GROMACS .gro file of N, CA and C in nm:
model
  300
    1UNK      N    1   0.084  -0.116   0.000
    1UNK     CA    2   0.000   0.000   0.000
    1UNK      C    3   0.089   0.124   0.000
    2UNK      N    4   0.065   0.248  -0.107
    2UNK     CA    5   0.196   0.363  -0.062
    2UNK      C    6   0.141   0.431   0.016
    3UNK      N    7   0.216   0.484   0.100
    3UNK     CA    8   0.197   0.617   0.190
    3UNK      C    9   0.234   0.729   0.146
    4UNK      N   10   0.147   0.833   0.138
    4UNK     CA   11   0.222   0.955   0.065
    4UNK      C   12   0.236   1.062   0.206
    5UNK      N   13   0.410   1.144   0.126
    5UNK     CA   14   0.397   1.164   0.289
    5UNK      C   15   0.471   1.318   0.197
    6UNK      N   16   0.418   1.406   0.215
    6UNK     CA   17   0.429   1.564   0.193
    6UNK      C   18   0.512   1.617   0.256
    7UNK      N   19   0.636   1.679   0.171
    7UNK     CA   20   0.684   1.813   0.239
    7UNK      C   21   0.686   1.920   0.184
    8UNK      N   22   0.671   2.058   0.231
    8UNK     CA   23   0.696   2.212   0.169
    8UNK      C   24   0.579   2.217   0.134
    9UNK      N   25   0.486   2.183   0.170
    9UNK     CA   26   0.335   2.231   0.145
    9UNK      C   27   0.283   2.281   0.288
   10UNK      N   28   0.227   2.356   0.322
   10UNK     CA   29   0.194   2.494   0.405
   10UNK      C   30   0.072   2.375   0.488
   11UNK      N   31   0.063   2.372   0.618
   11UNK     CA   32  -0.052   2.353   0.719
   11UNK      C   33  -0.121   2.469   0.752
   12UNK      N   34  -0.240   2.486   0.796
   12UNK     CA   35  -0.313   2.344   0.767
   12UNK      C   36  -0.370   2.342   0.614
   13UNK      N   37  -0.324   2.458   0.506
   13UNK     CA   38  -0.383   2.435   0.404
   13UNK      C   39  -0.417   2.333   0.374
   14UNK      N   40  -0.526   2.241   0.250
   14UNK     CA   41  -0.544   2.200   0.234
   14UNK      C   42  -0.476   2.147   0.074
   15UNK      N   43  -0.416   1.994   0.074
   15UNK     CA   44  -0.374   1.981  -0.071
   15UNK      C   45  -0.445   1.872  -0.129
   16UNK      N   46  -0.402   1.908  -0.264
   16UNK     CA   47  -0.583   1.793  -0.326
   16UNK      C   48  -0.399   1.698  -0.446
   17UNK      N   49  -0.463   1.583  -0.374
   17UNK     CA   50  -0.362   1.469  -0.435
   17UNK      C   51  -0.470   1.387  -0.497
   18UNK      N   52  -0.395   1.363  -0.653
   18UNK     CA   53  -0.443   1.299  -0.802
   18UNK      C   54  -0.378   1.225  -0.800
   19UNK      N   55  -0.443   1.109  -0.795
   19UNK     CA   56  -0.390   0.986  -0.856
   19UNK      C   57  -0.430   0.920  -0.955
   20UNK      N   58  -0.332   0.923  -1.137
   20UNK     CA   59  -0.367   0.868  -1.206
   20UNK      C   60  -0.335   0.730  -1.290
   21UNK      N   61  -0.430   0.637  -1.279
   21UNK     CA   62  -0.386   0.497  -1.285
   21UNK      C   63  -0.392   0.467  -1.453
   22UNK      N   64  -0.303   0.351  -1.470
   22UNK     CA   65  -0.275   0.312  -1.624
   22UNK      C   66  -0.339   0.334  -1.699
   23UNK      N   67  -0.411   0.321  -1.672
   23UNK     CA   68  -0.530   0.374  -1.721
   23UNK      C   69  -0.611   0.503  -1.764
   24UNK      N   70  -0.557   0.625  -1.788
   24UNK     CA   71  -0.541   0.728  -1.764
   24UNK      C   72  -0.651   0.805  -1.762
   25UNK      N   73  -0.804   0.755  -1.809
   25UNK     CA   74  -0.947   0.806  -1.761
   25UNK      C   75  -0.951   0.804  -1.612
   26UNK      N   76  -0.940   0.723  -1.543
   26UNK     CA   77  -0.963   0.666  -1.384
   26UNK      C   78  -0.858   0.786  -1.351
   27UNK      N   79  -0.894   0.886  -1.321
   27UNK     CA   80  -0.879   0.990  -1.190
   27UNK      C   81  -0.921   0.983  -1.077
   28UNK      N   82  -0.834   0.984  -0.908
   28UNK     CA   83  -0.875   1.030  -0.858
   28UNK      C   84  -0.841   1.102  -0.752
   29UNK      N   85  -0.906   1.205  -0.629
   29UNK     CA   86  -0.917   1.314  -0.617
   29UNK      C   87  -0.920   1.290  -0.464
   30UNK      N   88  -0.830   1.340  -0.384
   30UNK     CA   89  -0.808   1.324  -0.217
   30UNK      C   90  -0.745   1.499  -0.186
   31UNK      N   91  -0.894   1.586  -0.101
   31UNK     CA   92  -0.810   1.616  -0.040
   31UNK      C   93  -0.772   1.638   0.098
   32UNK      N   94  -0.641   1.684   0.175
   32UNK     CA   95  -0.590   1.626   0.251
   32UNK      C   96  -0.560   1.756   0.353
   33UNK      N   97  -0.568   1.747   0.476
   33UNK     CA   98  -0.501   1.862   0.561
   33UNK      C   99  -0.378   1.759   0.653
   34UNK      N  100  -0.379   1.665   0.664
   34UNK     CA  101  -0.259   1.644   0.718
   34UNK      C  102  -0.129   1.587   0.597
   35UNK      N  103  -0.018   1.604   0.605
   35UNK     CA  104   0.051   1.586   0.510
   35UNK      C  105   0.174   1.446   0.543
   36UNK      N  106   0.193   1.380   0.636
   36UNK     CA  107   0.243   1.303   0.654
   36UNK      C  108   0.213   1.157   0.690
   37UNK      N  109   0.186   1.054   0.592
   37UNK     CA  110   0.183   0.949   0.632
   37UNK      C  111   0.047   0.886   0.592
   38UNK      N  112   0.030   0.958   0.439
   38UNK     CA  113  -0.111   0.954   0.422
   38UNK      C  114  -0.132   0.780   0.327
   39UNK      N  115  -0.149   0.666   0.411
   39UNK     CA  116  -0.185   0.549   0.324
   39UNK      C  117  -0.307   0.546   0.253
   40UNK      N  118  -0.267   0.505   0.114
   40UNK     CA  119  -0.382   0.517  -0.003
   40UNK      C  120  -0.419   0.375  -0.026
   41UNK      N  121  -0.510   0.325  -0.002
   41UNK     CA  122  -0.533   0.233  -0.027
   41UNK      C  123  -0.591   0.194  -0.172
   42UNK      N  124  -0.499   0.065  -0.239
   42UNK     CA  125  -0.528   0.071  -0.368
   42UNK      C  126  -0.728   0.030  -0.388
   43UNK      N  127  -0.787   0.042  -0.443
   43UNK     CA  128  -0.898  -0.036  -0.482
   43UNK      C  129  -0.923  -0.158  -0.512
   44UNK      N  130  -1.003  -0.275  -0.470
   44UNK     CA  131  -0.984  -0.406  -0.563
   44UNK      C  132  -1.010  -0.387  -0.701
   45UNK      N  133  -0.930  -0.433  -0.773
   45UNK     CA  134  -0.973  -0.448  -0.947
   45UNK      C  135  -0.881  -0.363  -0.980
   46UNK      N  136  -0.813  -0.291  -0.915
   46UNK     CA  137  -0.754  -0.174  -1.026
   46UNK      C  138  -0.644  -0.197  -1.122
   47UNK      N  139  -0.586  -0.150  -1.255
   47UNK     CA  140  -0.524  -0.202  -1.309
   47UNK      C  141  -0.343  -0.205  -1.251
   48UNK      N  142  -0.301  -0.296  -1.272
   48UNK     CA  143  -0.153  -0.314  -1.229
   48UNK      C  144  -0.099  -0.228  -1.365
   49UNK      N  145   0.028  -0.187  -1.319
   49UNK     CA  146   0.114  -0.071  -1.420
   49UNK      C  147   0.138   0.061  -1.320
   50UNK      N  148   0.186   0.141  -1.394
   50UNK     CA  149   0.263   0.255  -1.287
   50UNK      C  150   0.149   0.321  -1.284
   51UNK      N  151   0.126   0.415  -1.166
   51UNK     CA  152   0.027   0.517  -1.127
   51UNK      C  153   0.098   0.655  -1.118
   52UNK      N  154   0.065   0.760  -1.142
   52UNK     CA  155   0.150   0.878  -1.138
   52UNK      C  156   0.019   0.938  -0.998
   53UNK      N  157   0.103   1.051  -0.917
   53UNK     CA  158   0.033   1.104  -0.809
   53UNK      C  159   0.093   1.249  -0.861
   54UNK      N  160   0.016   1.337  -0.836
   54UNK     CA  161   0.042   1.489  -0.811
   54UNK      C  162  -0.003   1.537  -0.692
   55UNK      N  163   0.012   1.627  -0.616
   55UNK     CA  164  -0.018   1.675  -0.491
   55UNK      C  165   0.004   1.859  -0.507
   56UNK      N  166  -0.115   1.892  -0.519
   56UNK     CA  167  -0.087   2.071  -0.540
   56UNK      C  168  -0.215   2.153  -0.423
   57UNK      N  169  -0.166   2.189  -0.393
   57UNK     CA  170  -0.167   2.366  -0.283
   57UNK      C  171  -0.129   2.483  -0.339
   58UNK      N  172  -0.213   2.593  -0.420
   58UNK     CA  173  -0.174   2.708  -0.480
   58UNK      C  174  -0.096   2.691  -0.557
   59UNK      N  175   0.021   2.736  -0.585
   59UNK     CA  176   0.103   2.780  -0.662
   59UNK      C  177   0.226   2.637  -0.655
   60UNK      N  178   0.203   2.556  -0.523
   60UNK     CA  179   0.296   2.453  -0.507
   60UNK      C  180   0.252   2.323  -0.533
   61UNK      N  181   0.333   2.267  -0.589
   61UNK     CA  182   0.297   2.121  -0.674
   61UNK      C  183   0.437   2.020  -0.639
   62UNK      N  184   0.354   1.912  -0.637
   62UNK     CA  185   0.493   1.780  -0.628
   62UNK      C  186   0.466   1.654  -0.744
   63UNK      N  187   0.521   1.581  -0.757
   63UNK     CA  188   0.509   1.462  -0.829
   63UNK      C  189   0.601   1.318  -0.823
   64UNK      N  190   0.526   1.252  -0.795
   64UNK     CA  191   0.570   1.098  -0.756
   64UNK      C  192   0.529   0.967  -0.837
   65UNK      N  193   0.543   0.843  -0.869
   65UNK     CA  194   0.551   0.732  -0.910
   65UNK      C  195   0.518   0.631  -0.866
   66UNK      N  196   0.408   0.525  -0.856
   66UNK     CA  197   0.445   0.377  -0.758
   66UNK      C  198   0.418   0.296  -0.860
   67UNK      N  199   0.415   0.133  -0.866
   67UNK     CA  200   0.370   0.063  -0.963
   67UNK      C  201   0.317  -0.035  -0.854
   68UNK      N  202   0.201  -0.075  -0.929
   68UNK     CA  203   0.082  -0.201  -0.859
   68UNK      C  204   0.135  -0.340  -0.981
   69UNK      N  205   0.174  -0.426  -0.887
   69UNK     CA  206   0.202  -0.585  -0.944
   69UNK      C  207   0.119  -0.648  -0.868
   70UNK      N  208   0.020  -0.739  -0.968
   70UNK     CA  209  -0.037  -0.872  -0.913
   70UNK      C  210   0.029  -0.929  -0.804
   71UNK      N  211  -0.024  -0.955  -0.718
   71UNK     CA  212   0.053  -1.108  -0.639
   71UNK      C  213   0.024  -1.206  -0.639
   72UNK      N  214   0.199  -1.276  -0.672
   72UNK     CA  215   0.262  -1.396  -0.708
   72UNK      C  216   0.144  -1.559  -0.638
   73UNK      N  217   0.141  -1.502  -0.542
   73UNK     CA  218   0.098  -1.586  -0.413
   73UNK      C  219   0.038  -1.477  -0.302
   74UNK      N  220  -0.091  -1.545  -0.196
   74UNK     CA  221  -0.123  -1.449  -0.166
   74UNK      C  222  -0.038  -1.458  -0.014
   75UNK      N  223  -0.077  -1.375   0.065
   75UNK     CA  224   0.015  -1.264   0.156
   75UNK      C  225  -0.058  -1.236   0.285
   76UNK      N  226  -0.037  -1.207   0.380
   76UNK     CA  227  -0.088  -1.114   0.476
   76UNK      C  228   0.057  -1.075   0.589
   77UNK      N  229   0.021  -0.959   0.566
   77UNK     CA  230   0.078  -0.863   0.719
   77UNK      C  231  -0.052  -0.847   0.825
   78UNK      N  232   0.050  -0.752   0.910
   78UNK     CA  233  -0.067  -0.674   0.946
   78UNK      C  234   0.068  -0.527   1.044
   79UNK      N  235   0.033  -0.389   0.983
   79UNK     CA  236   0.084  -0.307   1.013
   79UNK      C  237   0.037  -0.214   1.058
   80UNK      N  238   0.043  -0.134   1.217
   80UNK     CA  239   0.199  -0.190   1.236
   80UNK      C  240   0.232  -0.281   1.309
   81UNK      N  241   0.333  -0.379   1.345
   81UNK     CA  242   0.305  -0.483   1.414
   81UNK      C  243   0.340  -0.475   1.564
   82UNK      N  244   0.330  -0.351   1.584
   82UNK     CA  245   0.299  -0.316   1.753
   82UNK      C  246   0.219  -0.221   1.799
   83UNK      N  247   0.131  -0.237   1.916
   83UNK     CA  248   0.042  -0.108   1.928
   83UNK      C  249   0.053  -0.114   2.100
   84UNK      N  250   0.012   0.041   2.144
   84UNK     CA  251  -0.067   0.031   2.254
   84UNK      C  252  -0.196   0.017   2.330
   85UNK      N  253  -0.242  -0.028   2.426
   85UNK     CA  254  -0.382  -0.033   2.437
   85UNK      C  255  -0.452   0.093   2.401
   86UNK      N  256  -0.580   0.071   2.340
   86UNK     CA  257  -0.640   0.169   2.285
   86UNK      C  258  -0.604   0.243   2.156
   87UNK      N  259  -0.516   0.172   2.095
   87UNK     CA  260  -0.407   0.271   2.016
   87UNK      C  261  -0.487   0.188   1.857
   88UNK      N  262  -0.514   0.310   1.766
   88UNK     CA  263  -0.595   0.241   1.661
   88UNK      C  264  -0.450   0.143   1.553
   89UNK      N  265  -0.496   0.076   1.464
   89UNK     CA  266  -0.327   0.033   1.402
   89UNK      C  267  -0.395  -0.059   1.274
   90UNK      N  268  -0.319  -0.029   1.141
   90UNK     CA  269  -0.365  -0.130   1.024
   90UNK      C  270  -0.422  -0.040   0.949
   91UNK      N  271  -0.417  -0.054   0.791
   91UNK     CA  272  -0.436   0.037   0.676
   91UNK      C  273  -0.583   0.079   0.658
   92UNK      N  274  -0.629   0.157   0.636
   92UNK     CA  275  -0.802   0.175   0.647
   92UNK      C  276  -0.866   0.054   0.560
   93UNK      N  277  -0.998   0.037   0.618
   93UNK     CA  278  -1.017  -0.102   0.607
   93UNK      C  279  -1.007  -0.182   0.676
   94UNK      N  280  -0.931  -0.216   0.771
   94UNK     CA  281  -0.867  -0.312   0.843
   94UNK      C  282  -0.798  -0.250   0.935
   95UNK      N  283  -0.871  -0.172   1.020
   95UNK     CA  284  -0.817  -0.089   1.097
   95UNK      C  285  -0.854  -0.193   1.299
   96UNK      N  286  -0.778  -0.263   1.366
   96UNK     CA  287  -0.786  -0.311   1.464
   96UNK      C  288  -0.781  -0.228   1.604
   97UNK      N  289  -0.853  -0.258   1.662
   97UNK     CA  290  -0.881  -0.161   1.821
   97UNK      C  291  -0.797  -0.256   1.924
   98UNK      N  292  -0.689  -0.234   1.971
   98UNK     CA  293  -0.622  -0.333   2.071
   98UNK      C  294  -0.686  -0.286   2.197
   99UNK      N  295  -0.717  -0.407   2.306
   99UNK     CA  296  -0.801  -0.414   2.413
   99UNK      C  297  -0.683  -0.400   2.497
  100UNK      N  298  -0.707  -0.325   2.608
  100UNK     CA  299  -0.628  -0.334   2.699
  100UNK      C  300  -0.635  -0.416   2.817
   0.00000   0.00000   0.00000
């Protein structure tokens, strides 16, 4: 899953991050007031191939790269793999409440 994680963009403005997949109709449109550590969770179905992201606030703009590959075999984590009680933890979606 990438995390996009912003610098030199102004708080608490708000920045609107595009993500466009291989597909290059399929836009889409997040925007964001915190700038660090933002996990995007891919969609099921979406196409594998590189995705381009832009991230712009006024006059300031960034640009980044990830690529989505099928998997080989399937997988599980679960991140992050330590929490404290009460402490929320795991990619949206699958977000776990540890009991204290």
């Amino acid at each position: 899953m990438p995390v996009f994680c912003l610098d030199g963009f102004r708080e608490p403005a708000k920045v609107t991050v595009t993500v466009t997949s291989p597909s290059a109709p399929e836009i889409r449109h997040i925007r964001l007031q915190q700038l660090a550590g933002i996990p995007w969770l891919i969609p099921a179905g979406s196409p594998a191939g590189h995705y381009r992201v832009r991230a712009t606030q006024g006059g300031r703009s960034a640009t980044a790269e990830f690529e989505v590959r099928r998997a080989t075999r399937p997988r599980m984590w679960i991140t992050p793999d330590d929490a404290e009680p009460g402490e929320l933890g795991g990619p949206p979606g699958s977000v776990f409440w540890v009991q204290s």
